Short mmCIF file of C-alpha atoms in Angstrom, two decimals:
data_model
loop_
_atom_site.label_atom_id
_atom_site.label_comp_id
_atom_site.label_asym_id
_atom_site.label_seq_id
_atom_site.Cartn_x
_atom_site.Cartn_y
_atom_site.Cartn_z
CA UNK A 1 2.62 30.75 -89.57
CA UNK A 2 3.57 34.03 -88.07
CA UNK A 3 0.19 34.29 -86.34
CA UNK A 4 0.70 30.76 -85.49
CA UNK A 5 4.24 31.62 -84.43
CA UNK A 6 3.05 34.58 -82.32
CA UNK A 7 0.36 32.42 -80.96
CA UNK A 8 3.00 29.80 -80.18
CA UNK A 9 5.10 32.38 -78.28
CA UNK A 10 2.00 33.52 -76.31
CA UNK A 11 1.25 29.87 -75.36
CA UNK A 12 4.87 29.52 -74.39
CA UNK A 13 4.62 32.47 -71.98
CA UNK A 14 1.39 31.08 -70.57
CA UNK A 15 3.04 27.69 -70.21
CA UNK A 16 5.93 29.28 -68.35
CA UNK A 17 3.51 31.11 -66.07
CA UNK A 18 1.55 27.91 -65.41
CA UNK A 19 4.77 25.99 -64.84
CA UNK A 20 5.98 28.66 -62.41
CA UNK A 21 2.65 28.56 -60.56
CA UNK A 22 2.77 24.76 -60.38
CA UNK A 23 6.35 24.86 -59.10
CA UNK A 24 5.39 27.47 -56.51
CA UNK A 25 2.50 25.32 -55.30
CA UNK A 26 4.72 22.23 -55.16
CA UNK A 27 7.40 24.18 -53.26
CA UNK A 28 4.85 25.48 -50.75
CA UNK A 29 3.35 22.01 -50.37
CA UNK A 30 6.82 20.50 -49.90
CA UNK A 31 7.76 23.13 -47.31
CA UNK A 32 4.47 22.62 -45.51
CA UNK A 33 5.01 18.86 -45.65
CA UNK A 34 8.48 19.17 -44.16
CA UNK A 35 7.18 21.55 -41.50
CA UNK A 36 4.28 19.31 -40.49
CA UNK A 37 6.47 16.21 -40.62
CA UNK A 38 8.96 17.95 -38.35
CA UNK A 39 6.20 19.03 -36.02
CA UNK A 40 4.76 15.51 -35.96
CA UNK A 41 8.20 14.05 -35.20
CA UNK A 42 8.65 16.60 -32.43
CA UNK A 43 5.27 15.99 -30.88
CA UNK A 44 4.85 12.26 -31.25
CA UNK A 45 6.44 11.55 -27.84
CA UNK A 46 4.83 14.31 -25.84
CA UNK A 47 1.62 16.19 -26.21
CA UNK A 48 2.62 19.68 -25.28
CA UNK A 49 0.05 22.05 -23.94
CA UNK A 50 0.81 25.34 -25.53
CA UNK A 51 -0.73 28.45 -24.12
CA UNK A 52 -3.70 29.84 -25.93
CA UNK A 53 -3.11 33.15 -27.66
CA UNK A 54 -6.47 34.28 -26.39
CA UNK A 55 -5.10 34.14 -22.83
CA UNK A 56 -2.85 37.06 -23.63
CA UNK A 57 -5.70 39.09 -25.05
CA UNK A 58 -8.19 38.17 -22.33
CA UNK A 59 -8.32 39.63 -18.85
CA UNK A 60 -5.22 38.71 -16.84
CA UNK A 61 -5.82 37.15 -13.42
CA UNK A 62 -5.54 39.48 -10.47
CA UNK A 63 -4.81 39.07 -6.76
CA UNK A 64 -5.00 41.20 -3.65
CA UNK A 65 -1.93 41.74 -1.50
CA UNK A 66 -1.27 44.35 1.20
CA UNK A 67 -4.42 46.24 0.24
CA UNK A 68 -3.46 46.56 -3.40
CA UNK A 69 -4.48 44.79 -6.58
CA UNK A 70 -1.83 42.93 -8.54
CA UNK A 71 -2.14 41.50 -12.03
CA UNK A 72 -0.27 38.53 -13.54
CA UNK A 73 2.56 39.57 -15.83
CA UNK A 74 2.22 37.71 -19.13
CA UNK A 75 5.97 37.92 -19.73
CA UNK A 76 6.63 35.74 -16.68
CA UNK A 77 6.59 32.05 -17.51
CA UNK A 78 6.36 29.43 -14.76
CA UNK A 79 8.08 26.06 -14.85
CA UNK A 80 7.47 23.42 -12.17
CA UNK A 81 10.16 20.79 -11.65
CA UNK A 82 9.08 17.71 -9.70
CA UNK A 83 11.24 14.94 -8.29
CA UNK A 84 9.10 11.89 -7.61
CA UNK A 85 9.89 8.84 -5.53
CA UNK A 86 8.95 6.37 -8.26
CA UNK A 87 11.67 3.95 -9.24
CA UNK A 88 12.84 3.80 -12.83
CA UNK A 89 11.48 0.27 -13.17
CA UNK A 90 8.33 0.90 -11.11
CA UNK A 91 5.11 -0.58 -12.40
CA UNK A 92 2.69 2.00 -11.04
CA UNK A 93 -0.91 0.89 -10.87
CA UNK A 94 -4.26 1.99 -9.55
CA UNK A 95 -5.41 5.50 -8.83
CA UNK A 96 -3.98 6.05 -5.35
CA UNK A 97 -0.43 4.74 -5.58
CA UNK A 98 1.57 6.94 -7.90
CA UNK A 99 4.20 7.75 -5.30
CA UNK A 100 5.02 11.18 -3.88
CA UNK A 101 6.64 14.29 -5.25
CA UNK A 102 9.48 14.73 -2.77
CA UNK A 103 11.01 17.67 -4.57
CA UNK A 104 9.10 20.67 -5.91
CA UNK A 105 10.86 23.65 -7.45
CA UNK A 106 8.99 26.42 -9.21
CA UNK A 107 10.95 28.60 -11.62
CA UNK A 108 9.55 31.98 -12.66
CA UNK A 109 11.25 33.00 -15.91
CA UNK A 110 10.94 36.76 -16.18
CA UNK A 111 11.60 37.42 -19.86
CA UNK A 112 11.35 41.19 -19.41
CA UNK A 113 13.84 41.59 -16.56
CA UNK A 114 15.86 38.57 -17.68
CA UNK A 115 15.83 36.91 -14.28
CA UNK A 116 14.88 33.48 -12.97
CA UNK A 117 13.23 33.36 -9.55
CA UNK A 118 13.25 30.02 -7.77
CA UNK A 119 10.73 28.87 -5.20
CA UNK A 120 11.40 25.60 -3.40
CA UNK A 121 8.16 24.22 -2.00
CA UNK A 122 8.35 22.01 1.07
CA UNK A 123 6.84 18.60 0.28
CA UNK A 124 5.01 18.72 3.62
CA UNK A 125 3.18 21.96 2.76
CA UNK A 126 -0.49 21.52 3.58
CA UNK A 127 -2.88 22.48 0.81
CA UNK A 128 -6.08 21.29 -0.84
CA UNK A 129 -5.38 18.20 -2.92
CA UNK A 130 -7.73 16.32 -5.23
CA UNK A 131 -7.96 12.72 -4.07
CA UNK A 132 -9.47 9.79 -5.96
CA UNK A 133 -11.30 6.67 -4.91
CA UNK A 134 -9.92 3.15 -5.49
CA UNK A 135 -10.64 3.09 -9.23
CA UNK A 136 -10.69 6.83 -9.74
CA UNK A 137 -14.50 7.12 -9.97
CA UNK A 138 -15.00 9.59 -7.19
CA UNK A 139 -13.08 12.82 -6.69
CA UNK A 140 -12.84 14.63 -3.37
CA UNK A 141 -10.71 17.38 -1.92
CA UNK A 142 -8.63 16.95 1.21
CA UNK A 143 -6.09 19.17 2.93
CA UNK A 144 -2.94 17.07 2.68
CA UNK A 145 0.83 17.35 2.32
CA UNK A 146 1.37 18.62 -1.24
CA UNK A 147 3.70 15.69 -2.04
CA UNK A 148 0.74 13.30 -1.78
CA UNK A 149 -0.97 14.95 -4.73
CA UNK A 150 1.28 12.87 -6.99
CA UNK A 151 -0.22 9.66 -5.61
CA UNK A 152 -3.59 10.20 -7.28
CA UNK A 153 -4.22 9.46 -10.95
CA UNK A 154 -4.43 6.56 -13.36
CA UNK A 155 -1.33 7.59 -15.33
CA UNK A 156 1.83 9.58 -14.67
CA UNK A 157 0.34 12.38 -16.76
CA UNK A 158 -2.74 12.55 -14.49
CA UNK A 159 -0.56 12.39 -11.36
CA UNK A 160 1.64 15.17 -12.71
CA UNK A 161 -1.39 17.32 -13.52
CA UNK A 162 -2.83 16.68 -10.06
CA UNK A 163 0.37 18.01 -8.48
CA UNK A 164 0.40 20.99 -10.84
CA UNK A 165 -3.20 21.72 -9.79
CA UNK A 166 -2.22 21.49 -6.09
CA UNK A 167 0.66 23.95 -6.62
CA UNK A 168 -1.61 26.31 -8.57
CA UNK A 169 -4.08 26.10 -5.71
CA UNK A 170 -1.35 26.82 -3.14
CA UNK A 171 -0.35 29.90 -5.15
CA UNK A 172 -3.90 31.25 -5.09
CA UNK A 173 -4.80 30.02 -8.58
CA UNK A 174 -1.69 31.19 -10.45
CA UNK A 175 -1.17 29.26 -13.69
CA UNK A 176 1.79 26.87 -14.13
CA UNK A 177 2.85 26.91 -17.78
CA UNK A 178 5.33 24.06 -18.07
CA UNK A 179 6.15 21.12 -15.86
CA UNK A 180 8.30 18.04 -15.76
CA UNK A 181 8.51 15.17 -13.28
CA UNK A 182 11.66 13.11 -12.95
CA UNK A 183 12.25 9.96 -10.95
CA UNK A 184 14.67 10.81 -8.17
CA UNK A 185 16.39 7.43 -8.23
CA UNK A 186 17.53 8.30 -11.73
CA UNK A 187 19.09 11.61 -10.74
CA UNK A 188 22.46 9.98 -11.46
CA UNK A 189 21.64 10.25 -15.18
CA UNK A 190 21.42 14.05 -14.83
CA UNK A 191 24.68 14.07 -12.84
CA UNK A 192 26.26 12.01 -15.62
CA UNK A 193 24.91 14.26 -18.38
CA UNK A 194 26.46 17.25 -16.61
CA UNK A 195 29.80 15.46 -16.37
CA UNK A 196 29.62 15.03 -12.58
CA UNK A 197 28.49 17.84 -10.32
CA UNK A 198 30.96 19.25 -7.82
CA UNK A 199 29.58 20.24 -4.41
CA UNK A 200 30.83 21.13 -0.96
CA UNK A 201 28.84 19.08 1.51
CA UNK A 202 26.99 21.11 4.18
CA UNK A 203 26.65 18.17 6.61
CA UNK A 204 28.16 14.81 7.35
CA UNK A 205 26.74 11.95 5.27
CA UNK A 206 29.41 9.33 5.93
CA UNK A 207 26.65 6.94 7.01
CA UNK A 208 25.67 6.85 3.34
CA UNK A 209 29.12 7.00 1.81
CA UNK A 210 32.48 7.26 3.65
CA UNK A 211 33.61 9.94 1.18
CA UNK A 212 30.72 12.24 2.06
CA UNK A 213 32.17 14.02 5.09
CA UNK A 214 31.04 17.48 6.19
CA UNK A 215 32.93 20.21 4.31
CA UNK A 216 34.30 17.79 1.69
CA UNK A 217 34.30 19.05 -1.88
CA UNK A 218 33.39 16.19 -4.17
CA UNK A 219 32.63 15.60 -7.81
CA UNK A 220 29.66 13.38 -7.21
CA UNK A 221 29.28 9.88 -8.51
CA UNK A 222 25.77 8.99 -9.65
CA UNK A 223 25.12 7.11 -6.41
CA UNK A 224 26.36 10.05 -4.30
CA UNK A 225 24.12 12.41 -6.28
CA UNK A 226 21.13 10.21 -5.45
CA UNK A 227 22.11 10.09 -1.76
CA UNK A 228 22.34 13.86 -1.66
CA UNK A 229 19.03 14.58 -3.37
CA UNK A 230 16.85 11.69 -2.35
CA UNK A 231 17.81 10.18 1.00
CA UNK A 232 16.06 11.53 4.07
CA UNK A 233 15.61 8.90 6.75
CA UNK A 234 18.77 8.25 8.75
CA UNK A 235 20.53 11.21 7.10
CA UNK A 236 21.52 14.07 9.44
CA UNK A 237 18.47 14.99 11.51
CA UNK A 238 16.18 13.01 9.17
CA UNK A 239 13.98 16.00 8.36
CA UNK A 240 12.74 17.12 4.99
CA UNK A 241 14.09 20.62 5.76
CA UNK A 242 17.63 19.16 5.78
CA UNK A 243 16.97 17.30 2.55
CA UNK A 244 15.70 20.52 0.95
CA UNK A 245 18.99 22.18 1.91
CA UNK A 246 20.91 19.34 0.22
CA UNK A 247 18.70 19.60 -2.85
CA UNK A 248 19.45 23.33 -3.08
CA UNK A 249 23.20 22.65 -2.81
CA UNK A 250 22.89 20.11 -5.64
CA UNK A 251 20.72 22.40 -7.79
CA UNK A 252 23.01 25.40 -7.42
CA UNK A 253 26.02 23.34 -8.45
CA UNK A 254 24.04 21.67 -11.26
CA UNK A 255 22.94 25.05 -12.62
CA UNK A 256 26.53 26.36 -12.61
CA UNK A 257 27.67 23.21 -14.37
CA UNK A 258 24.84 23.54 -16.90
CA UNK A 259 25.97 27.06 -17.78
CA UNK A 260 29.53 25.83 -18.27
CA UNK A 261 28.26 23.06 -20.57
CA UNK A 262 26.11 25.49 -22.54
CA UNK A 263 29.12 27.78 -23.03
CA UNK A 264 31.03 24.80 -24.39
CA UNK A 265 28.26 23.79 -26.78
CA UNK A 266 24.97 25.39 -27.72
CA UNK A 267 23.67 21.87 -28.43
CA UNK A 268 23.96 20.88 -24.81
CA UNK A 269 20.29 21.69 -24.16
CA UNK A 270 19.42 18.75 -26.43
CA UNK A 271 21.78 16.47 -24.48
CA UNK A 272 20.10 17.64 -21.29
CA UNK A 273 16.66 16.84 -22.69
CA UNK A 274 17.81 13.33 -23.60
CA UNK A 275 19.14 12.80 -20.05
CA UNK A 276 15.88 14.06 -18.57
CA UNK A 277 13.85 11.89 -20.92
CA UNK A 278 15.67 8.84 -19.58
CA UNK A 279 14.50 9.57 -16.02
CA UNK A 280 11.28 11.36 -16.85
CA UNK A 281 7.99 10.33 -15.36
CA UNK A 282 6.02 12.82 -17.45
CA UNK A 283 6.57 16.25 -18.95
CA UNK A 284 4.53 18.71 -21.00
CA UNK A 285 7.75 20.06 -22.55
CA UNK A 286 8.85 18.78 -25.91
CA UNK A 287 12.47 18.68 -26.98
CA UNK A 288 12.28 21.82 -29.11
CA UNK A 289 10.53 23.80 -26.40
CA UNK A 290 13.11 22.87 -23.75
CA UNK A 291 15.98 23.77 -26.06
CA UNK A 292 14.34 27.10 -26.87
CA UNK A 293 13.65 27.90 -23.21
CA UNK A 294 17.16 26.96 -22.08
CA UNK A 295 18.78 28.96 -24.84
CA UNK A 296 16.49 31.93 -24.22
CA UNK A 297 17.13 31.95 -20.46
CA UNK A 298 20.84 31.18 -20.77
CA UNK A 299 21.96 34.74 -19.98
CA UNK A 300 19.34 35.42 -17.30
CA UNK A 301 20.31 36.06 -13.67
CA UNK A 302 19.41 33.05 -11.57
CA UNK A 303 18.39 34.23 -8.13
CA UNK A 304 18.83 32.07 -4.99
CA UNK A 305 16.00 29.70 -4.18
CA UNK A 306 13.37 31.11 -1.83
CA UNK A 307 10.95 29.29 0.47
CA UNK A 308 7.73 30.20 2.19
CA UNK A 309 7.88 30.94 5.87
CA UNK A 310 5.49 29.01 8.05
CA UNK A 311 5.03 26.58 10.88
CA UNK A 312 5.83 22.88 11.19
CA UNK A 313 3.51 20.63 13.19
CA UNK A 314 3.31 16.93 13.84
CA UNK A 315 0.01 15.84 12.38
CA UNK A 316 -2.27 12.86 12.73
CA UNK A 317 -0.38 9.62 12.39
CA UNK A 318 2.88 11.34 13.36
CA UNK A 319 3.53 12.85 9.94
CA UNK A 320 5.11 16.28 9.51
CA UNK A 321 2.85 19.09 8.30
CA UNK A 322 4.05 22.48 7.10
CA UNK A 323 1.60 25.38 7.17
CA UNK A 324 2.92 28.14 4.91
CA UNK A 325 2.08 31.72 5.95
CA UNK A 326 -0.64 33.07 3.69
CA UNK A 327 1.19 36.39 3.67
CA UNK A 328 4.44 34.74 2.63
CA UNK A 329 2.70 33.03 -0.31
CA UNK A 330 0.92 36.19 -1.44
CA UNK A 331 4.12 38.25 -1.16
CA UNK A 332 6.09 35.81 -3.35
CA UNK A 333 3.35 35.66 -5.96
CA UNK A 334 2.88 39.45 -6.00
CA UNK A 335 6.59 40.18 -6.27
CA UNK A 336 7.63 37.47 -8.71
CA UNK A 337 4.66 36.66 -10.90
CA UNK A 338 2.61 39.87 -10.81
CA UNK A 339 2.79 43.64 -10.90
CA UNK A 340 0.64 46.40 -9.45
CA UNK A 341 -2.48 46.93 -11.50
CA UNK A 342 -2.40 50.31 -13.22
CA UNK B 1 -6.22 -31.40 6.45
CA UNK B 2 -9.39 -30.76 4.46
CA UNK B 3 -11.54 -31.53 7.50
CA UNK B 4 -9.54 -29.11 9.63
CA UNK B 5 -9.89 -26.42 7.02
CA UNK B 6 -13.66 -26.90 6.75
CA UNK B 7 -13.87 -26.68 10.55
CA UNK B 8 -11.99 -23.40 10.44
CA UNK B 9 -14.32 -21.96 7.78
CA UNK B 10 -17.36 -23.15 9.76
CA UNK B 11 -15.96 -21.57 12.91
CA UNK B 12 -15.36 -18.29 11.08
CA UNK B 13 -18.92 -18.36 9.76
CA UNK B 14 -20.35 -19.08 13.17
CA UNK B 15 -18.30 -16.36 14.82
CA UNK B 16 -19.45 -13.89 12.17
CA UNK B 17 -23.07 -14.67 12.82
CA UNK B 18 -22.99 -14.43 16.62
CA UNK B 19 -25.44 -12.12 18.33
CA UNK B 20 -24.15 -8.63 18.99
CA UNK B 21 -23.41 -7.41 22.50
CA UNK B 22 -23.54 -3.88 23.88
CA UNK B 23 -21.59 -1.41 21.77
CA UNK B 24 -18.96 0.82 23.38
CA UNK B 25 -17.70 3.58 21.09
CA UNK B 26 -14.04 3.28 20.22
CA UNK B 27 -12.29 5.60 17.83
CA UNK B 28 -9.91 3.70 15.61
CA UNK B 29 -7.02 5.25 13.79
CA UNK B 30 -4.03 4.10 11.82
CA UNK B 31 -1.55 3.92 14.68
CA UNK B 32 -1.34 0.56 16.40
CA UNK B 33 -1.38 0.95 20.17
CA UNK B 34 0.22 -1.42 22.61
CA UNK B 35 -2.46 -1.35 25.26
CA UNK B 36 -5.86 -0.90 23.68
CA UNK B 37 -8.14 -2.48 21.14
CA UNK B 38 -7.32 -1.11 17.72
CA UNK B 39 -8.78 -1.70 14.27
CA UNK B 40 -6.24 -0.75 11.65
CA UNK B 41 -6.83 -0.42 7.94
CA UNK B 42 -3.75 -1.03 5.83
CA UNK B 43 -4.05 0.33 2.32
CA UNK B 44 -0.62 -0.89 1.28
CA UNK B 45 -1.43 -4.56 1.23
CA UNK B 46 -0.13 -6.48 -1.78
CA UNK B 47 -3.65 -7.82 -2.22
CA UNK B 48 -4.99 -4.44 -3.26
CA UNK B 49 -3.28 -4.61 -6.65
CA UNK B 50 -4.98 -7.96 -7.33
CA UNK B 51 -8.34 -6.56 -6.30
CA UNK B 52 -7.93 -3.46 -8.48
CA UNK B 53 -7.06 -5.67 -11.44
CA UNK B 54 -10.02 -7.95 -10.74
CA UNK B 55 -12.39 -4.99 -10.45
CA UNK B 56 -11.06 -3.52 -13.70
CA UNK B 57 -11.48 -6.88 -15.46
CA UNK B 58 -15.04 -7.13 -14.10
CA UNK B 59 -15.84 -3.67 -15.42
CA UNK B 60 -14.47 -4.54 -18.84
CA UNK B 61 -16.71 -7.60 -18.80
CA UNK B 62 -19.69 -5.39 -18.00
CA UNK B 63 -20.05 -6.62 -14.43
CA UNK B 64 -20.92 -4.50 -11.42
CA UNK B 65 -18.20 -3.90 -8.78
CA UNK B 66 -20.23 -5.74 -6.12
CA UNK B 67 -19.94 -8.90 -8.19
CA UNK B 68 -16.49 -9.31 -6.71
CA UNK B 69 -18.41 -10.52 -3.65
CA UNK B 70 -20.25 -13.79 -3.04
CA UNK B 71 -23.72 -14.07 -4.55
CA UNK B 72 -25.37 -14.15 -1.10
CA UNK B 73 -23.56 -10.97 -0.08
CA UNK B 74 -24.70 -9.22 -3.26
CA UNK B 75 -28.30 -10.24 -2.46
CA UNK B 76 -27.90 -8.94 1.10
CA UNK B 77 -26.58 -5.62 -0.23
CA UNK B 78 -29.39 -5.43 -2.80
CA UNK B 79 -31.92 -5.76 0.00
CA UNK B 80 -30.34 -2.81 1.83
CA UNK B 81 -30.46 -0.38 -1.07
CA UNK B 82 -32.95 2.49 -0.98
CA UNK B 83 -35.41 2.96 -3.79
CA UNK B 84 -33.80 4.30 -6.92
CA UNK B 85 -30.35 2.89 -6.16
CA UNK B 86 -29.35 -0.30 -7.95
CA UNK B 87 -26.48 -2.61 -7.09
CA UNK B 88 -24.92 -1.69 -10.46
CA UNK B 89 -24.66 1.92 -9.20
CA UNK B 90 -22.32 0.90 -6.39
CA UNK B 91 -18.62 1.45 -7.01
CA UNK B 92 -15.76 0.04 -4.98
CA UNK B 93 -14.33 3.26 -3.56
CA UNK B 94 -11.94 1.83 -0.96
CA UNK B 95 -10.26 -1.48 -0.30
CA UNK B 96 -7.80 -2.30 2.45
CA UNK B 97 -6.53 -5.02 4.69
CA UNK B 98 -8.12 -4.95 8.14
CA UNK B 99 -6.09 -5.78 11.23
CA UNK B 100 -7.21 -6.02 14.84
CA UNK B 101 -4.94 -5.52 17.83
CA UNK B 102 -5.82 -6.64 21.38
CA UNK B 103 -9.15 -8.15 20.44
CA UNK B 104 -9.21 -9.72 23.92
CA UNK B 105 -10.05 -6.28 25.30
CA UNK B 106 -13.32 -6.07 23.35
CA UNK B 107 -16.35 -6.46 25.58
CA UNK B 108 -18.99 -5.84 22.94
CA UNK B 109 -19.53 -4.63 19.42
CA UNK B 110 -17.18 -1.86 18.40
CA UNK B 111 -18.00 1.34 16.59
CA UNK B 112 -14.99 2.66 14.72
CA UNK B 113 -14.62 5.73 12.52
CA UNK B 114 -12.39 5.67 9.46
CA UNK B 115 -11.29 8.38 7.08
CA UNK B 116 -10.76 7.24 3.52
CA UNK B 117 -9.40 9.04 0.48
CA UNK B 118 -12.98 9.59 -0.64
CA UNK B 119 -14.84 12.25 1.32
CA UNK B 120 -18.27 10.61 1.52
CA UNK B 121 -21.49 12.60 1.62
CA UNK B 122 -24.21 11.97 4.17
CA UNK B 123 -26.82 11.34 1.49
CA UNK B 124 -24.60 8.74 -0.18
CA UNK B 125 -25.19 5.00 0.13
CA UNK B 126 -22.03 3.62 1.77
CA UNK B 127 -21.75 -0.11 2.39
CA UNK B 128 -18.63 -1.62 3.98
CA UNK B 129 -18.04 -5.35 3.66
CA UNK B 130 -15.48 -7.35 5.63
CA UNK B 131 -14.09 -10.32 3.73
CA UNK B 132 -12.36 -13.15 5.60
CA UNK B 133 -10.31 -14.85 2.94
CA UNK B 134 -8.66 -18.21 3.30
CA UNK B 135 -7.18 -20.60 0.78
CA UNK B 136 -8.59 -24.13 0.57
CA UNK B 137 -6.53 -27.31 0.07
CA UNK B 138 -7.32 -27.11 -3.64
CA UNK B 139 -5.73 -23.66 -3.72
CA UNK B 140 -9.04 -21.88 -4.24
CA UNK B 141 -9.85 -18.78 -2.23
CA UNK B 142 -12.83 -18.95 0.10
CA UNK B 143 -14.36 -15.68 1.21
CA UNK B 144 -16.65 -15.32 4.20
CA UNK B 145 -18.29 -11.93 3.99
CA UNK B 146 -20.10 -9.66 6.44
CA UNK B 147 -21.91 -6.45 5.54
CA UNK B 148 -21.33 -3.85 8.27
CA UNK B 149 -23.74 -1.27 9.59
CA UNK B 150 -22.36 2.14 8.69
CA UNK B 151 -23.11 5.85 8.82
CA UNK B 152 -21.39 8.72 7.04
CA UNK B 153 -20.38 11.49 9.46
CA UNK B 154 -20.45 15.22 8.75
CA UNK B 155 -16.70 15.32 7.95
CA UNK B 156 -17.02 12.63 5.27
CA UNK B 157 -15.61 9.82 7.40
CA UNK B 158 -17.50 6.57 7.95
CA UNK B 159 -18.57 5.12 11.29
CA UNK B 160 -18.84 1.32 11.13
CA UNK B 161 -20.05 -1.19 13.66
CA UNK B 162 -17.93 -4.32 14.02
CA UNK B 163 -19.72 -7.16 15.82
CA UNK B 164 -17.39 -8.49 18.52
CA UNK B 165 -17.43 -11.98 17.01
CA UNK B 166 -16.41 -10.58 13.65
CA UNK B 167 -13.45 -8.86 15.32
CA UNK B 168 -12.38 -12.18 16.76
CA UNK B 169 -12.81 -13.83 13.36
CA UNK B 170 -10.67 -11.15 11.72
CA UNK B 171 -7.93 -11.84 14.25
CA UNK B 172 -8.13 -15.61 13.71
CA UNK B 173 -8.19 -15.21 9.93
CA UNK B 174 -5.13 -12.94 9.90
CA UNK B 175 -3.28 -15.51 12.01
CA UNK B 176 -4.20 -18.37 9.69
CA UNK B 177 -1.70 -19.48 7.06
CA UNK B 178 -2.64 -17.82 3.74
CA UNK B 179 -5.55 -16.08 5.46
CA UNK B 180 -6.25 -12.37 5.51
CA UNK B 181 -9.13 -10.06 6.32
CA UNK B 182 -10.07 -7.22 3.96
CA UNK B 183 -12.52 -4.36 4.06
CA UNK B 184 -14.20 -3.15 0.89
CA UNK B 185 -16.33 0.00 0.77
CA UNK B 186 -19.00 0.33 -1.89
CA UNK B 187 -20.81 3.60 -2.53
CA UNK B 188 -23.05 5.13 -5.16
#
């Protein structure tokens, strides 16, 4: 009995150990299940392209500027924001008719110096663009206005990637990490999400709306926000340069408003993502990534938007062409994305 | 009504087949001019969407792109192909509406150079086809097609020769109710 009893106690300990092991395995499996379910839920809308770890261990890309060699700083993350002229209800079709990216803003998030550099790229900037044939069978390269890069592709994802490739090419091959394209006729949704953006108008736009007089300080309605950001023809001097100025005015005010909203609620980044999703054409961000990036960069210094210097010309067919100075491009890349190679 | 329509189609066919005259070289571009002969390619025609959809449906059905054309045109194209290139290898790489301004100024065949999205190579087979499309009384489309002589230039653009009578036919077709003239480019 006692042997039996001792034996019974030993089995009991073994049983406890087995039970504990089983419980541990179940707990780990449950945690893993929850994690993977969460990840699946997060990724089911968007396929995010995360950077490869190997990139950070491999050789970093270099560039030459002013007789010196610069190397890409891995702690600088680049985000390209595109505003495209597709309508919210547009049925885009074919491989040559995706619309144009009328607004291009590159953000360089410097996580070491806690700054955000902004580069506004003129839509008329001439650069090598991949163009496709009628049904996308044949690829060629043409020097075109960078906005046209968005026209080519069978899906919004392909069009977005084509524009990203054109911007990377313009920047001498510098990698763009994250990107999002929004439809400019839905910019009112962003204005609404931010509770109405207040701006002081740099020019007279009473042709578009009688309230939009030069110098007026307005909390924009959704329609006024769209006028300010999107309209070009018949507004002021009708040039893209003037529209870019209006877009910067809007962005500066929107950024200030965003910071106010984030101070009010840390959850606002999620609200912002939902507003962007409503007007999104395509993005390689997912909700979690955007929230993380916004919250991480919340306290960073946002520097004024910069632009390349260069020359405007009237090209074939009467269209405006902007030729950015090579030196201006290299200087921006060297100063904001790279550092001197040691 | 039907008789008049058949006469129109016959006239278009006859005009398309007329003997070529001397060929002055005219550079066409996309800006209509008020005082000179211009051949304009409009890529924003509503018809292009239909054509893209038709081509995609053809591909899904295992058909070659050239099968969008009349059987006789496909045979004519087949006869032009160099050894080793089959009609199935040809892809529709461009499609646009073709417009002619001041056709009365044409004194002979016209050579015009066009730049497309595709940068063609000089060793590529490039075959442009003009389609004069009208709608019959029964609502069915009738396409009268002409294969153009063409050469790829060093910069990837394509020089095409438009017979003068074809230019006149394009003009008539575009001014006919429900009529339009298109240009398709096939290449390997």
